[in-house]
PDB file of C-alpha atoms in Angstrom:
ATOM      1  CA  MET V   1     -20.780   0.966   8.615  1.00 85.00           C
ATOM      2  CA  ILE V   2     -23.615  -1.579   8.530  1.00 95.00           C
ATOM      3  CA  PRO V   3     -26.822  -0.418  10.267  1.00 98.00           C
ATOM      4  CA  ALA V   4     -28.150  -2.592  13.056  1.00 98.00           C
ATOM      5  CA  LEU V   5     -30.547  -5.305  11.951  1.00 98.00           C
ATOM      6  CA  ASP V   6     -33.341  -3.817  14.044  1.00 98.00           C
ATOM      7  CA  GLU V   7     -33.019  -0.660  12.124  1.00 98.00           C
ATOM      8  CA  LEU V   8     -33.364  -2.426   8.849  1.00 98.00           C
ATOM      9  CA  LEU V   9     -36.436  -4.486  10.013  1.00 98.00           C
ATOM     10  CA  GLY V  10     -38.027  -1.383  11.331  1.00 97.00           C
ATOM     11  CA  SER V  11     -38.763   0.056   7.817  1.00 97.00           C
ATOM     12  CA  ALA V  12     -38.788  -3.298   5.863  1.00 98.00           C
ATOM     13  CA  HIS V  13     -41.653  -3.859   3.439  1.00 98.00           C
ATOM     14  CA  VAL V  14     -41.968  -6.925   1.154  1.00 98.00           C
ATOM     15  CA  VAL V  15     -43.871  -6.577  -2.035  1.00 98.00           C
ATOM     16  CA  SER V  16     -45.054  -8.787  -4.906  1.00 98.00           C
ATOM     17  CA  LEU V  17     -45.550  -7.235  -8.345  1.00 98.00           C
ATOM     18  CA  LYS V  18     -47.260  -8.903 -11.212  1.00 98.00           C
ATOM     19  CA  LEU V  19     -45.359  -8.828 -14.682  1.00 97.00           C
ATOM     20  CA  PHE V  20     -47.028  -8.284 -18.004  1.00 96.00           C
ATOM     21  CA  ASP V  21     -45.230 -11.196 -19.615  1.00 91.00           C
ATOM     22  CA  ARG V  22     -43.308 -14.125 -18.199  1.00 88.00           C
ATOM     23  CA  PHE V  23     -39.666 -13.068 -17.696  1.00 84.00           C
ATOM     24  CA  ARG V  24     -36.777 -15.183 -16.427  1.00 78.00           C
ATOM     25  CA  GLY V  25     -39.349 -17.911 -15.647  1.00 83.00           C
ATOM     26  CA  LEU V  26     -41.296 -15.395 -13.408  1.00 87.00           C
ATOM     27  CA  ASP V  27     -44.851 -14.176 -13.438  1.00 94.00           C
ATOM     28  CA  SER V  28     -44.254 -11.818 -10.507  1.00 96.00           C
ATOM     29  CA  ARG V  29     -41.354 -10.035  -8.925  1.00 97.00           C
ATOM     30  CA  GLU V  30     -40.705  -9.921  -5.177  1.00 98.00           C
ATOM     31  CA  ALA V  31     -38.618  -7.255  -3.508  1.00 98.00           C
ATOM     32  CA  LEU V  32     -37.842  -6.057   0.009  1.00 98.00           C
ATOM     33  CA  LEU V  33     -37.787  -2.279   0.398  1.00 98.00           C
ATOM     34  CA  LEU V  34     -36.038  -0.283   3.154  1.00 98.00           C
ATOM     35  CA  GLU V  35     -36.083   3.319   4.145  1.00 98.00           C
ATOM     36  CA  GLY V  36     -32.804   4.817   5.123  1.00 98.00           C
ATOM     37  CA  PRO V  37     -31.691   8.303   6.178  1.00 98.00           C
ATOM     38  CA  GLU V  38     -30.904   9.102   2.469  1.00 98.00           C
ATOM     39  CA  GLY V  39     -34.173   7.656   1.162  1.00 98.00           C
ATOM     40  CA  TRP V  40     -35.887   4.473   0.018  1.00 98.00           C
ATOM     41  CA  THR V  41     -33.767   1.570  -1.231  1.00 98.00           C
ATOM     42  CA  GLU V  42     -34.130  -1.968  -2.492  1.00 98.00           C
ATOM     43  CA  PHE V  43     -32.916  -5.365  -1.654  1.00 98.00           C
ATOM     44  CA  SER V  44     -34.181  -7.871  -4.320  1.00 98.00           C
ATOM     45  CA  PRO V  45     -31.825 -10.686  -5.197  1.00 97.00           C
ATOM     46  CA  PHE V  46     -33.651 -13.417  -7.122  1.00 96.00           C
ATOM     47  CA  VAL V  47     -34.996 -16.192  -4.934  1.00 95.00           C
ATOM     48  CA  GLU V  48     -32.584 -18.830  -6.260  1.00 94.00           C
ATOM     49  CA  TYR V  49     -29.518 -16.936  -5.226  1.00 96.00           C
ATOM     50  CA  ASP V  50     -27.786 -18.186  -2.125  1.00 97.00           C
ATOM     51  CA  ASP V  51     -27.080 -15.912   0.933  1.00 98.00           C
ATOM     52  CA  ALA V  52     -23.410 -15.272  -0.104  1.00 96.00           C
ATOM     53  CA  GLU V  53     -24.399 -13.830  -3.482  1.00 96.00           C
ATOM     54  CA  ALA V  54     -27.429 -12.113  -1.988  1.00 97.00           C
ATOM     55  CA  ALA V  55     -25.232 -10.197   0.601  1.00 97.00           C
ATOM     56  CA  ASN V  56     -23.850  -8.010  -2.062  1.00 96.00           C
ATOM     57  CA  TRP V  57     -27.366  -6.909  -2.943  1.00 98.00           C
ATOM     58  CA  LEU V  58     -27.936  -5.930   0.680  1.00 98.00           C
ATOM     59  CA  ARG V  59     -24.709  -4.025   0.660  1.00 98.00           C
ATOM     60  CA  ALA V  60     -25.977  -2.121  -2.377  1.00 98.00           C
ATOM     61  CA  ALA V  61     -29.263  -1.399  -0.567  1.00 98.00           C
ATOM     62  CA  ILE V  62     -27.421  -0.055   2.470  1.00 98.00           C
ATOM     63  CA  ASP V  63     -25.104   2.036   0.201  1.00 98.00           C
ATOM     64  CA  PHE V  64     -27.978   3.683  -1.597  1.00 98.00           C
ATOM     65  CA  GLY V  65     -30.209   4.137   1.426  1.00 98.00           C
ATOM     66  CA  TRP V  66     -27.646   5.113   4.075  1.00 98.00           C
ATOM     67  CA  GLN V  67     -24.556   6.507   2.196  1.00 96.00           C
ATOM     68  CA  GLY V  68     -26.322   8.621  -0.440  1.00 88.00           C
ATOM     69  CA  THR V  69     -25.188   9.090  -4.108  1.00 95.00           C
ATOM     70  CA  PRO V  70     -22.080  10.355  -5.847  1.00 94.00           C
ATOM     71  CA  HIS V  71     -22.284  13.590  -7.834  1.00 92.00           C
ATOM     72  CA  ALA V  72     -24.555  13.223 -10.789  1.00 94.00           C
ATOM     73  CA  LEU V  73     -23.367  14.209 -14.182  1.00 95.00           C
ATOM     74  CA  ARG V  74     -26.765  13.771 -15.878  1.00 97.00           C
ATOM     75  CA  THR V  75     -30.393  14.493 -15.127  1.00 97.00           C
ATOM     76  CA  SER V  76     -31.878  11.783 -17.327  1.00 98.00           C
ATOM     77  CA  ILE V  77     -30.816   8.462 -18.680  1.00 98.00           C
ATOM     78  CA  PRO V  78     -31.625   7.068 -22.201  1.00 98.00           C
ATOM     79  CA  VAL V  79     -32.905   3.640 -21.922  1.00 98.00           C
ATOM     80  CA  ASN V  80     -33.597   0.579 -24.087  1.00 98.00           C
ATOM     81  CA  ALA V  81     -36.767  -1.302 -24.563  1.00 98.00           C
ATOM     82  CA  THR V  82     -36.669  -4.935 -23.297  1.00 97.00           C
ATOM     83  CA  VAL V  83     -38.384  -7.651 -25.315  1.00 97.00           C
ATOM     84  CA  PRO V  84     -38.943 -10.934 -23.421  1.00 96.00           C
ATOM     85  CA  ALA V  85     -39.145 -14.301 -25.335  1.00 95.00           C
ATOM     86  CA  VAL V  86     -42.731 -13.530 -26.305  1.00 96.00           C
ATOM     87  CA  PRO V  87     -44.437 -14.630 -29.484  1.00 96.00           C
ATOM     88  CA  VAL V  88     -43.854 -12.573 -32.644  1.00 98.00           C
ATOM     89  CA  ALA V  89     -47.467 -11.364 -32.506  1.00 98.00           C
ATOM     90  CA  LYS V  90     -46.829  -9.593 -29.138  1.00 98.00           C
ATOM     91  CA  VAL V  91     -43.670  -7.838 -30.066  1.00 98.00           C
ATOM     92  CA  ALA V  92     -45.113  -4.598 -31.109  1.00 98.00           C
ATOM     93  CA  GLU V  93     -47.368  -4.526 -28.070  1.00 97.00           C
ATOM     94  CA  VAL V  94     -44.245  -4.914 -25.858  1.00 97.00           C
ATOM     95  CA  LEU V  95     -42.318  -2.253 -27.698  1.00 98.00           C
ATOM     96  CA  ALA V  96     -45.178   0.185 -27.274  1.00 97.00           C
ATOM     97  CA  ARG V  97     -44.696   0.108 -23.549  1.00 97.00           C
ATOM     98  CA  PHE V  98     -41.356   1.860 -24.201  1.00 98.00           C
ATOM     99  CA  PRO V  99     -42.304   5.139 -25.829  1.00 97.00           C
ATOM    100  CA  GLY V 100     -39.463   6.928 -27.543  1.00 97.00           C
ATOM    101  CA  CYS V 101     -36.792   4.143 -27.016  1.00 98.00           C
ATOM    102  CA  ARG V 102     -34.531   3.861 -30.108  1.00 97.00           C
ATOM    103  CA  THR V 103     -32.880   0.626 -28.811  1.00 98.00           C
ATOM    104  CA  ALA V 104     -34.297  -2.750 -27.994  1.00 98.00           C
ATOM    105  CA  LYS V 105     -32.706  -5.703 -26.105  1.00 98.00           C
ATOM    106  CA  VAL V 106     -34.273  -8.951 -27.264  1.00 98.00           C
ATOM    107  CA  LYS V 107     -34.060 -12.046 -25.049  1.00 97.00           C
ATOM    108  CA  VAL V 108     -32.978 -15.118 -27.001  1.00 98.00           C
ATOM    109  CA  ALA V 109     -31.968 -18.652 -26.270  1.00 97.00           C
ATOM    110  CA  SER V 110     -34.913 -19.492 -24.127  1.00 95.00           C
ATOM    111  CA  PRO V 111     -34.880 -23.292 -23.517  1.00 94.00           C
ATOM    112  CA  ASP V 112     -38.522 -23.758 -24.640  1.00 93.00           C
ATOM    113  CA  GLN V 113     -37.840 -22.025 -28.012  1.00 95.00           C
ATOM    114  CA  THR V 114     -35.734 -22.563 -31.036  1.00 97.00           C
ATOM    115  CA  LEU V 115     -33.281 -20.380 -32.972  1.00 98.00           C
ATOM    116  CA  ALA V 116     -35.974 -20.019 -35.573  1.00 98.00           C
ATOM    117  CA  ASP V 117     -38.123 -18.426 -32.899  1.00 98.00           C
ATOM    118  CA  ASP V 118     -35.342 -16.137 -32.040  1.00 98.00           C
ATOM    119  CA  VAL V 119     -34.765 -15.068 -35.571  1.00 98.00           C
ATOM    120  CA  ALA V 120     -38.453 -14.391 -36.073  1.00 98.00           C
ATOM    121  CA  ARG V 121     -38.717 -12.250 -32.913  1.00 98.00           C
ATOM    122  CA  VAL V 122     -35.575 -10.180 -33.847  1.00 98.00           C
ATOM    123  CA  ALA V 123     -36.838  -9.732 -37.337  1.00 98.00           C
ATOM    124  CA  GLU V 124     -40.163  -8.339 -36.066  1.00 98.00           C
ATOM    125  CA  VAL V 125     -38.294  -5.971 -33.706  1.00 98.00           C
ATOM    126  CA  ARG V 126     -36.305  -4.776 -36.668  1.00 98.00           C
ATOM    127  CA  ARG V 127     -39.525  -4.243 -38.587  1.00 98.00           C
ATOM    128  CA  VAL V 128     -41.138  -2.284 -35.812  1.00 98.00           C
ATOM    129  CA  LEU V 129     -37.981  -0.121 -35.048  1.00 98.00           C
ATOM    130  CA  GLY V 130     -37.123   0.454 -38.638  1.00 97.00           C
ATOM    131  CA  PRO V 131     -33.617   0.527 -40.121  1.00 96.00           C
ATOM    132  CA  GLU V 132     -32.405   3.246 -37.664  1.00 96.00           C
ATOM    133  CA  GLY V 133     -33.374   1.346 -34.573  1.00 98.00           C
ATOM    134  CA  ARG V 134     -30.624  -0.388 -32.469  1.00 98.00           C
ATOM    135  CA  ILE V 135     -30.968  -4.079 -31.620  1.00 98.00           C
ATOM    136  CA  ARG V 136     -29.018  -5.931 -29.022  1.00 98.00           C
ATOM    137  CA  ILE V 137     -29.644  -9.596 -27.994  1.00 98.00           C
ATOM    138  CA  ASP V 138     -29.198 -11.309 -24.602  1.00 98.00           C
ATOM    139  CA  ALA V 139     -28.748 -15.054 -24.335  1.00 98.00           C
ATOM    140  CA  ASN V 140     -28.017 -15.197 -20.569  1.00 95.00           C
ATOM    141  CA  GLY V 141     -25.108 -17.621 -21.120  1.00 97.00           C
ATOM    142  CA  LEU V 142     -27.401 -20.267 -22.450  1.00 97.00           C
ATOM    143  CA  TRP V 143     -25.517 -21.137 -25.586  1.00 98.00           C
ATOM    144  CA  ASN V 144     -22.315 -23.236 -25.818  1.00 98.00           C
ATOM    145  CA  VAL V 145     -19.657 -21.871 -28.182  1.00 98.00           C
ATOM    146  CA  ASP V 146     -20.821 -23.630 -31.302  1.00 98.00           C
ATOM    147  CA  GLU V 147     -24.423 -22.672 -30.721  1.00 98.00           C
ATOM    148  CA  ALA V 148     -23.429 -19.065 -30.111  1.00 98.00           C
ATOM    149  CA  GLU V 149     -21.475 -18.879 -33.308  1.00 98.00           C
ATOM    150  CA  HIS V 150     -24.247 -20.317 -35.300  1.00 97.00           C
ATOM    151  CA  ALA V 151     -26.816 -18.011 -33.657  1.00 98.00           C
ATOM    152  CA  ILE V 152     -24.821 -14.886 -34.086  1.00 98.00           C
ATOM    153  CA  HIS V 153     -24.309 -15.655 -37.720  1.00 96.00           C
ATOM    154  CA  ALA V 154     -28.062 -16.125 -38.178  1.00 97.00           C
ATOM    155  CA  LEU V 155     -29.001 -13.015 -36.256  1.00 97.00           C
ATOM    156  CA  GLY V 156     -26.255 -10.812 -37.398  1.00 94.00           C
ATOM    157  CA  ALA V 157     -28.190 -10.087 -40.461  1.00 94.00           C
ATOM    158  CA  PHE V 158     -30.353  -7.701 -38.385  1.00 97.00           C
ATOM    159  CA  ASP V 159     -27.407  -5.362 -37.702  1.00 97.00           C
ATOM    160  CA  LEU V 160     -26.940  -6.157 -33.981  1.00 98.00           C
ATOM    161  CA  GLU V 161     -25.418  -3.456 -31.647  1.00 98.00           C
ATOM    162  CA  TYR V 162     -23.937  -6.350 -29.632  1.00 98.00           C
ATOM    163  CA  VAL V 163     -24.526  -9.734 -28.143  1.00 98.00           C
ATOM    164  CA  GLU V 164     -24.969  -9.999 -24.405  1.00 98.00           C
ATOM    165  CA  GLN V 165     -23.554 -13.009 -22.552  1.00 97.00           C
ATOM    166  CA  PRO V 166     -23.755 -15.581 -25.374  1.00 98.00           C
ATOM    167  CA  CYS V 167     -21.926 -18.158 -23.243  1.00 98.00           C
ATOM    168  CA  MET V 168     -21.554 -18.536 -19.539  1.00 96.00           C
ATOM    169  CA  THR V 169     -17.845 -18.781 -18.710  1.00 95.00           C
ATOM    170  CA  VAL V 170     -15.078 -16.319 -19.417  1.00 95.00           C
ATOM    171  CA  PRO V 171     -13.059 -18.777 -21.589  1.00 96.00           C
ATOM    172  CA  GLU V 172     -16.126 -19.444 -23.716  1.00 97.00           C
ATOM    173  CA  LEU V 173     -16.675 -15.688 -24.061  1.00 97.00           C
ATOM    174  CA  ALA V 174     -13.113 -15.238 -25.136  1.00 96.00           C
ATOM    175  CA  GLU V 175     -13.478 -18.108 -27.695  1.00 97.00           C
ATOM    176  CA  ILE V 176     -16.722 -16.797 -29.195  1.00 98.00           C
ATOM    177  CA  ARG V 177     -15.313 -13.207 -29.416  1.00 97.00           C
ATOM    178  CA  HIS V 178     -12.373 -14.675 -31.340  1.00 96.00           C
ATOM    179  CA  ARG V 179     -14.540 -16.837 -33.634  1.00 96.00           C
ATOM    180  CA  THR V 180     -16.962 -14.027 -34.579  1.00 95.00           C
ATOM    181  CA  THR V 181     -14.508 -11.274 -35.063  1.00 93.00           C
ATOM    182  CA  TYR V 182     -15.187 -11.431 -38.876  1.00 93.00           C
ATOM    183  CA  LEU V 183     -18.839 -10.510 -38.123  1.00 93.00           C
ATOM    184  CA  SER V 184     -17.902  -7.275 -36.253  1.00 94.00           C
ATOM    185  CA  VAL V 185     -20.595  -7.931 -33.588  1.00 96.00           C
ATOM    186  CA  PRO V 186     -19.254  -6.802 -30.203  1.00 97.00           C
ATOM    187  CA  ILE V 187     -19.539  -9.147 -27.180  1.00 98.00           C
ATOM    188  CA  ALA V 188     -20.995  -7.801 -23.881  1.00 97.00           C
ATOM    189  CA  ALA V 189     -20.577  -9.562 -20.576  1.00 97.00           C
ATOM    190  CA  ASP V 190     -23.238  -9.510 -17.839  1.00 95.00           C
ATOM    191  CA  GLU V 191     -23.298 -12.661 -15.653  1.00 92.00           C
ATOM    192  CA  SER V 192     -19.488 -12.904 -16.063  1.00 91.00           C
ATOM    193  CA  VAL V 193     -19.234  -9.671 -14.191  1.00 92.00           C
ATOM    194  CA  ARG V 194     -22.027  -9.612 -11.651  1.00 86.00           C
ATOM    195  CA  LYS V 195     -21.861 -13.378 -10.680  1.00 84.00           C
ATOM    196  CA  SER V 196     -18.073 -13.616 -10.638  1.00 78.00           C
ATOM    197  CA  GLY V 197     -15.915 -13.656  -7.538  1.00 78.00           C
ATOM    198  CA  ASP V 198     -13.654 -11.525  -9.610  1.00 86.00           C
ATOM    199  CA  PRO V 199     -15.638  -8.997 -11.745  1.00 83.00           C
ATOM    200  CA  LEU V 200     -12.497  -7.822 -13.495  1.00 90.00           C
ATOM    201  CA  ALA V 201     -11.532 -11.285 -14.882  1.00 92.00           C
ATOM    202  CA  VAL V 202     -13.669 -10.860 -18.067  1.00 94.00           C
ATOM    203  CA  ALA V 203     -11.761  -7.653 -18.907  1.00 92.00           C
ATOM    204  CA  ARG V 204      -8.348  -9.121 -18.160  1.00 92.00           C
ATOM    205  CA  ALA V 205      -9.018 -12.024 -20.378  1.00 94.00           C
ATOM    206  CA  GLY V 206     -10.039  -9.803 -23.253  1.00 94.00           C
ATOM    207  CA  ALA V 207     -13.361 -11.716 -23.344  1.00 96.00           C
ATOM    208  CA  ALA V 208     -15.756  -8.816 -23.862  1.00 96.00           C
ATOM    209  CA  ASP V 209     -15.959  -5.509 -25.657  1.00 97.00           C
ATOM    210  CA  ILE V 210     -18.619  -4.092 -23.320  1.00 97.00           C
ATOM    211  CA  LEU V 211     -19.548  -4.624 -19.760  1.00 96.00           C
ATOM    212  CA  VAL V 212     -23.175  -4.685 -18.521  1.00 97.00           C
ATOM    213  CA  ILE V 213     -23.102  -3.273 -14.955  1.00 97.00           C
ATOM    214  CA  LYS V 214     -25.837  -3.624 -12.372  1.00 96.00           C
ATOM    215  CA  ALA V 215     -25.726  -1.741  -9.063  1.00 97.00           C
ATOM    216  CA  GLN V 216     -27.357  -4.251  -6.822  1.00 97.00           C
ATOM    217  CA  PRO V 217     -25.420  -7.429  -7.537  1.00 95.00           C
ATOM    218  CA  LEU V 218     -22.088  -5.516  -7.572  1.00 95.00           C
ATOM    219  CA  GLY V 219     -22.555  -4.178  -4.108  1.00 96.00           C
ATOM    220  CA  GLY V 220     -23.785  -0.685  -4.865  1.00 97.00           C
ATOM    221  CA  ILE V 221     -23.093   2.450  -6.844  1.00 98.00           C
ATOM    222  CA  ARG V 222     -19.541   3.052  -5.475  1.00 96.00           C
ATOM    223  CA  ALA V 223     -18.413  -0.525  -6.021  1.00 95.00           C
ATOM    224  CA  ALA V 224     -19.759  -0.545  -9.449  1.00 96.00           C
ATOM    225  CA  LEU V 225     -18.003   2.741 -10.338  1.00 96.00           C
ATOM    226  CA  SER V 226     -14.733   1.306  -8.965  1.00 95.00           C
ATOM    227  CA  ILE V 227     -15.143  -1.725 -11.356  1.00 94.00           C
ATOM    228  CA  ILE V 228     -15.861   0.533 -14.301  1.00 95.00           C
ATOM    229  CA  GLY V 229     -12.802   2.682 -13.513  1.00 94.00           C
ATOM    230  CA  GLN V 230     -10.504  -0.296 -13.370  1.00 94.00           C
ATOM    231  CA  THR V 231     -11.628  -2.021 -16.492  1.00 91.00           C
ATOM    232  CA  GLY V 232     -11.552   0.886 -18.894  1.00 90.00           C
ATOM    233  CA  LEU V 233     -14.227  -0.751 -21.007  1.00 94.00           C
ATOM    234  CA  PRO V 234     -17.533   0.991 -22.189  1.00 96.00           C
ATOM    235  CA  VAL V 235     -20.461  -0.046 -20.046  1.00 97.00           C
ATOM    236  CA  VAL V 236     -24.178  -0.399 -20.226  1.00 98.00           C
ATOM    237  CA  VAL V 237     -25.894   0.238 -16.826  1.00 98.00           C
ATOM    238  CA  SER V 238     -28.789  -2.149 -16.498  1.00 97.00           C
ATOM    239  CA  SER V 239     -31.310  -3.453 -13.964  1.00 94.00           C
ATOM    240  CA  ALA V 240     -32.279  -6.772 -12.532  1.00 88.00           C
ATOM    241  CA  LEU V 241     -35.989  -6.503 -13.038  1.00 93.00           C
ATOM    242  CA  ASP V 242     -36.089  -3.950 -10.135  1.00 97.00           C
ATOM    243  CA  THR V 243     -39.021  -1.898  -8.899  1.00 98.00           C
ATOM    244  CA  SER V 244     -38.776   1.801  -9.563  1.00 98.00           C
ATOM    245  CA  ILE V 245     -36.800   2.179  -6.387  1.00 98.00           C
ATOM    246  CA  GLY V 246     -34.097  -0.198  -7.521  1.00 98.00           C
ATOM    247  CA  LEU V 247     -34.238   1.517 -10.927  1.00 98.00           C
ATOM    248  CA  SER V 248     -33.576   4.817  -9.236  1.00 98.00           C
ATOM    249  CA  MET V 249     -30.400   3.270  -7.801  1.00 98.00           C
ATOM    250  CA  GLY V 250     -29.372   2.280 -11.325  1.00 98.00           C
ATOM    251  CA  ALA V 251     -30.283   5.721 -12.752  1.00 98.00           C
ATOM    252  CA  HIS V 252     -28.030   7.338 -10.103  1.00 98.00           C
ATOM    253  CA  LEU V 253     -25.167   4.976 -11.065  1.00 98.00           C
ATOM    254  CA  ALA V 254     -25.588   5.779 -14.731  1.00 98.00           C
ATOM    255  CA  ALA V 255     -25.694   9.519 -13.924  1.00 98.00           C
ATOM    256  CA  SER V 256     -22.288   9.174 -12.295  1.00 97.00           C
ATOM    257  CA  VAL V 257     -20.477   7.232 -15.095  1.00 96.00           C
ATOM    258  CA  PRO V 258     -18.074   9.662 -16.930  1.00 91.00           C
ATOM    259  CA  GLY V 259     -18.645   8.107 -20.426  1.00 90.00           C
ATOM    260  CA  LEU V 260     -22.033   6.613 -21.055  1.00 94.00           C
ATOM    261  CA  TYR V 261     -22.138   5.633 -24.753  1.00 95.00           C
ATOM    262  CA  PHE V 262     -24.978   3.176 -24.851  1.00 97.00           C
ATOM    263  CA  ASP V 263     -28.621   3.337 -23.945  1.00 98.00           C
ATOM    264  CA  CYS V 264     -29.119   1.738 -20.486  1.00 98.00           C
ATOM    265  CA  GLY V 265     -31.293  -1.241 -19.471  1.00 98.00           C
ATOM    266  CA  LEU V 266     -33.196   0.796 -16.917  1.00 98.00           C
ATOM    267  CA  GLY V 267     -36.494   1.008 -18.560  1.00 98.00           C
ATOM    268  CA  THR V 268     -37.776  -2.325 -17.101  1.00 97.00           C
ATOM    269  CA  ALA V 269     -40.550  -0.706 -15.007  1.00 98.00           C
ATOM    270  CA  SER V 270     -42.446  -1.053 -18.346  1.00 97.00           C
ATOM    271  CA  LEU V 271     -42.321  -4.856 -17.828  1.00 96.00           C
ATOM    272  CA  LEU V 272     -44.114  -4.573 -14.487  1.00 97.00           C
ATOM    273  CA  ALA V 273     -47.915  -4.630 -14.532  1.00 97.00           C
ATOM    274  CA  GLU V 274     -47.651  -3.197 -10.971  1.00 98.00           C
ATOM    275  CA  ASP V 275     -45.112  -0.972  -9.142  1.00 98.00           C
ATOM    276  CA  VAL V 276     -44.605   0.385  -5.624  1.00 98.00           C
ATOM    277  CA  THR V 277     -45.266   3.973  -6.648  1.00 98.00           C
ATOM    278  CA  SER V 278     -47.938   5.880  -8.526  1.00 98.00           C
ATOM    279  CA  GLU V 279     -45.022   7.694 -10.263  1.00 98.00           C
ATOM    280  CA  PRO V 280     -42.945   4.942 -11.659  1.00 98.00           C
ATOM    281  CA  LEU V 281     -39.747   5.443 -13.585  1.00 98.00           C
ATOM    282  CA  LEU V 282     -41.262   4.601 -16.885  1.00 98.00           C
ATOM    283  CA  PRO V 283     -39.541   5.697 -20.125  1.00 97.00           C
ATOM    284  CA  ILE V 284     -40.656   9.124 -21.525  1.00 96.00           C
ATOM    285  CA  ASN V 285     -39.177  10.049 -24.899  1.00 97.00           C
ATOM    286  CA  GLY V 286     -36.835   7.113 -24.518  1.00 98.00           C
ATOM    287  CA  ALA V 287     -35.363   8.235 -21.062  1.00 98.00           C
ATOM    288  CA  ILE V 288     -35.969   8.002 -17.376  1.00 98.00           C
ATOM    289  CA  PRO V 289     -35.187  10.834 -14.875  1.00 98.00           C
ATOM    290  CA  VAL V 290     -32.445  10.664 -12.170  1.00 98.00           C
ATOM    291  CA  ARG V 291     -34.492  10.995  -9.081  1.00 98.00           C
ATOM    292  CA  ARG V 292     -35.325   9.299  -5.756  1.00 98.00           C
ATOM    293  CA  VAL V 293     -38.530   7.331  -5.539  1.00 98.00           C
ATOM    294  CA  VAL V 294     -40.954   7.379  -2.695  1.00 98.00           C
ATOM    295  CA  PRO V 295     -43.311   4.355  -2.578  1.00 98.00           C
ATOM    296  CA  ASP V 296     -46.941   5.023  -1.985  1.00 98.00           C
ATOM    297  CA  LEU V 297     -48.422   1.703  -2.983  1.00 98.00           C
ATOM    298  CA  LEU V 298     -46.720  -0.612  -0.519  1.00 98.00           C
ATOM    299  CA  GLU V 299     -49.864  -1.933   1.215  1.00 97.00           C
ATOM    300  CA  GLN V 300     -51.666  -2.587  -2.171  1.00 98.00           C
ATOM    301  CA  HIS V 301     -48.761  -4.846  -3.201  1.00 98.00           C
ATOM    302  CA  ALA V 302     -47.724  -6.298   0.131  1.00 98.00           C
ATOM    303  CA  ALA V 303     -46.577  -9.908  -0.169  1.00 98.00           C
ATOM    304  CA  SER V 304     -48.313 -12.760   1.717  1.00 98.00           C
ATOM    305  CA  PRO V 305     -47.244 -13.188   5.307  1.00 98.00           C
ATOM    306  CA  GLU V 306     -45.357 -16.348   4.433  1.00 98.00           C
ATOM    307  CA  ARG V 307     -43.356 -14.577   1.741  1.00 98.00           C
ATOM    308  CA  ARG V 308     -42.707 -11.639   4.037  1.00 98.00           C
ATOM    309  CA  ASP V 309     -41.274 -13.954   6.625  1.00 98.00           C
ATOM    310  CA  TRP V 310     -39.128 -15.619   4.098  1.00 98.00           C
ATOM    311  CA  TRP V 311     -37.664 -12.314   2.976  1.00 98.00           C
ATOM    312  CA  LEU V 312     -37.150 -11.019   6.539  1.00 98.00           C
ATOM    313  CA  ALA V 313     -35.202 -14.194   7.464  1.00 98.00           C
ATOM    314  CA  ARG V 314     -33.168 -13.805   4.269  1.00 98.00           C
ATOM    315  CA  LEU V 315     -32.430 -10.200   5.402  1.00 98.00           C
ATOM    316  CA  ALA V 316     -31.317 -11.355   8.736  1.00 98.00           C
ATOM    317  CA  ARG V 317     -28.933 -14.036   7.278  1.00 98.00           C
ATOM    318  CA  THR V 318     -27.363 -11.668   4.809  1.00 98.00           C
ATOM    319  CA  HIS V 319     -27.011  -8.978   7.395  1.00 98.00           C
ATOM    320  CA  ALA V 320     -25.119 -11.408   9.595  1.00 98.00           C
ATOM    321  CA  LEU V 321     -22.621 -12.190   6.632  1.00 98.00           C
ATOM    322  CA  LEU V 322     -21.923  -8.427   6.174  1.00 98.00           C
ATOM    323  CA  ALA V 323     -21.642  -7.730   9.897  1.00 97.00           C
ATOM    324  CA  ALA V 324     -19.070 -10.572  10.149  1.00 96.00           C
ATOM    325  CA  GLU V 325     -16.772  -9.090   7.556  1.00 93.00           C
TER     326      GLU V 325
END
């Protein structure tokens, strides 16, 4: 059941949070928070997403705030550090925000940087983590197949755990997976799962070894668990630069996955210079706890009236799409 729009609007708070470093072209992160009978929840599709795509994020918010959570198998979730496309000199500073994390995900393929920049950044991450650290890279689908093959060959020298979304389409992922078999570097799919009309297509095509699963874009914890169960592939539960409330949703999803073999991308509160709570879900000894989050800094980080109106109008439009189903 979809709650009435008036019920959602009654608890809606729109926040704007500064980031330590530019990430996905953003200097701040906006989110709309709601309080349901099961607790606080988050609706925060990126601003460029259309209403049809954003509707799944609202479905997830309602699932978490109004339907509760499945049985948790874990009380804490091991997480990775996330290194944006920062200069090499800042890598150690970024990694220090993720105390105890043994794994780092490094953003690569930024349009304003070169492969040489990526190699230097990954090399510095390897130096800081040491030989036992785990490194995964994320290209966000920005390489074509030839570029991806060249980059994976260049970066494979740093003992990569996997390469996330090297190319955008499922056929491209299948091709690059075939071409780089000799390098023994697994291919993970993110956008090909969360932005696809058919999240199972990448698994059916044999285009990935690992799936990156995010609760909000997939419609919530239960929808994500269904996809995981149908694919049979190992997964990494990750976030979409959420506030600690959205990260709590991701942590509850990760806690419900029967087999969790990889550190999760749920430590991203460390990328936020501000959060909605004085007790954020920051990594401690490389993990975050599985718990609900109650925001106590809403007024301090309230978005401007113009941005609040924009988000409330978006909430109304996406609610109408869900109600019409």
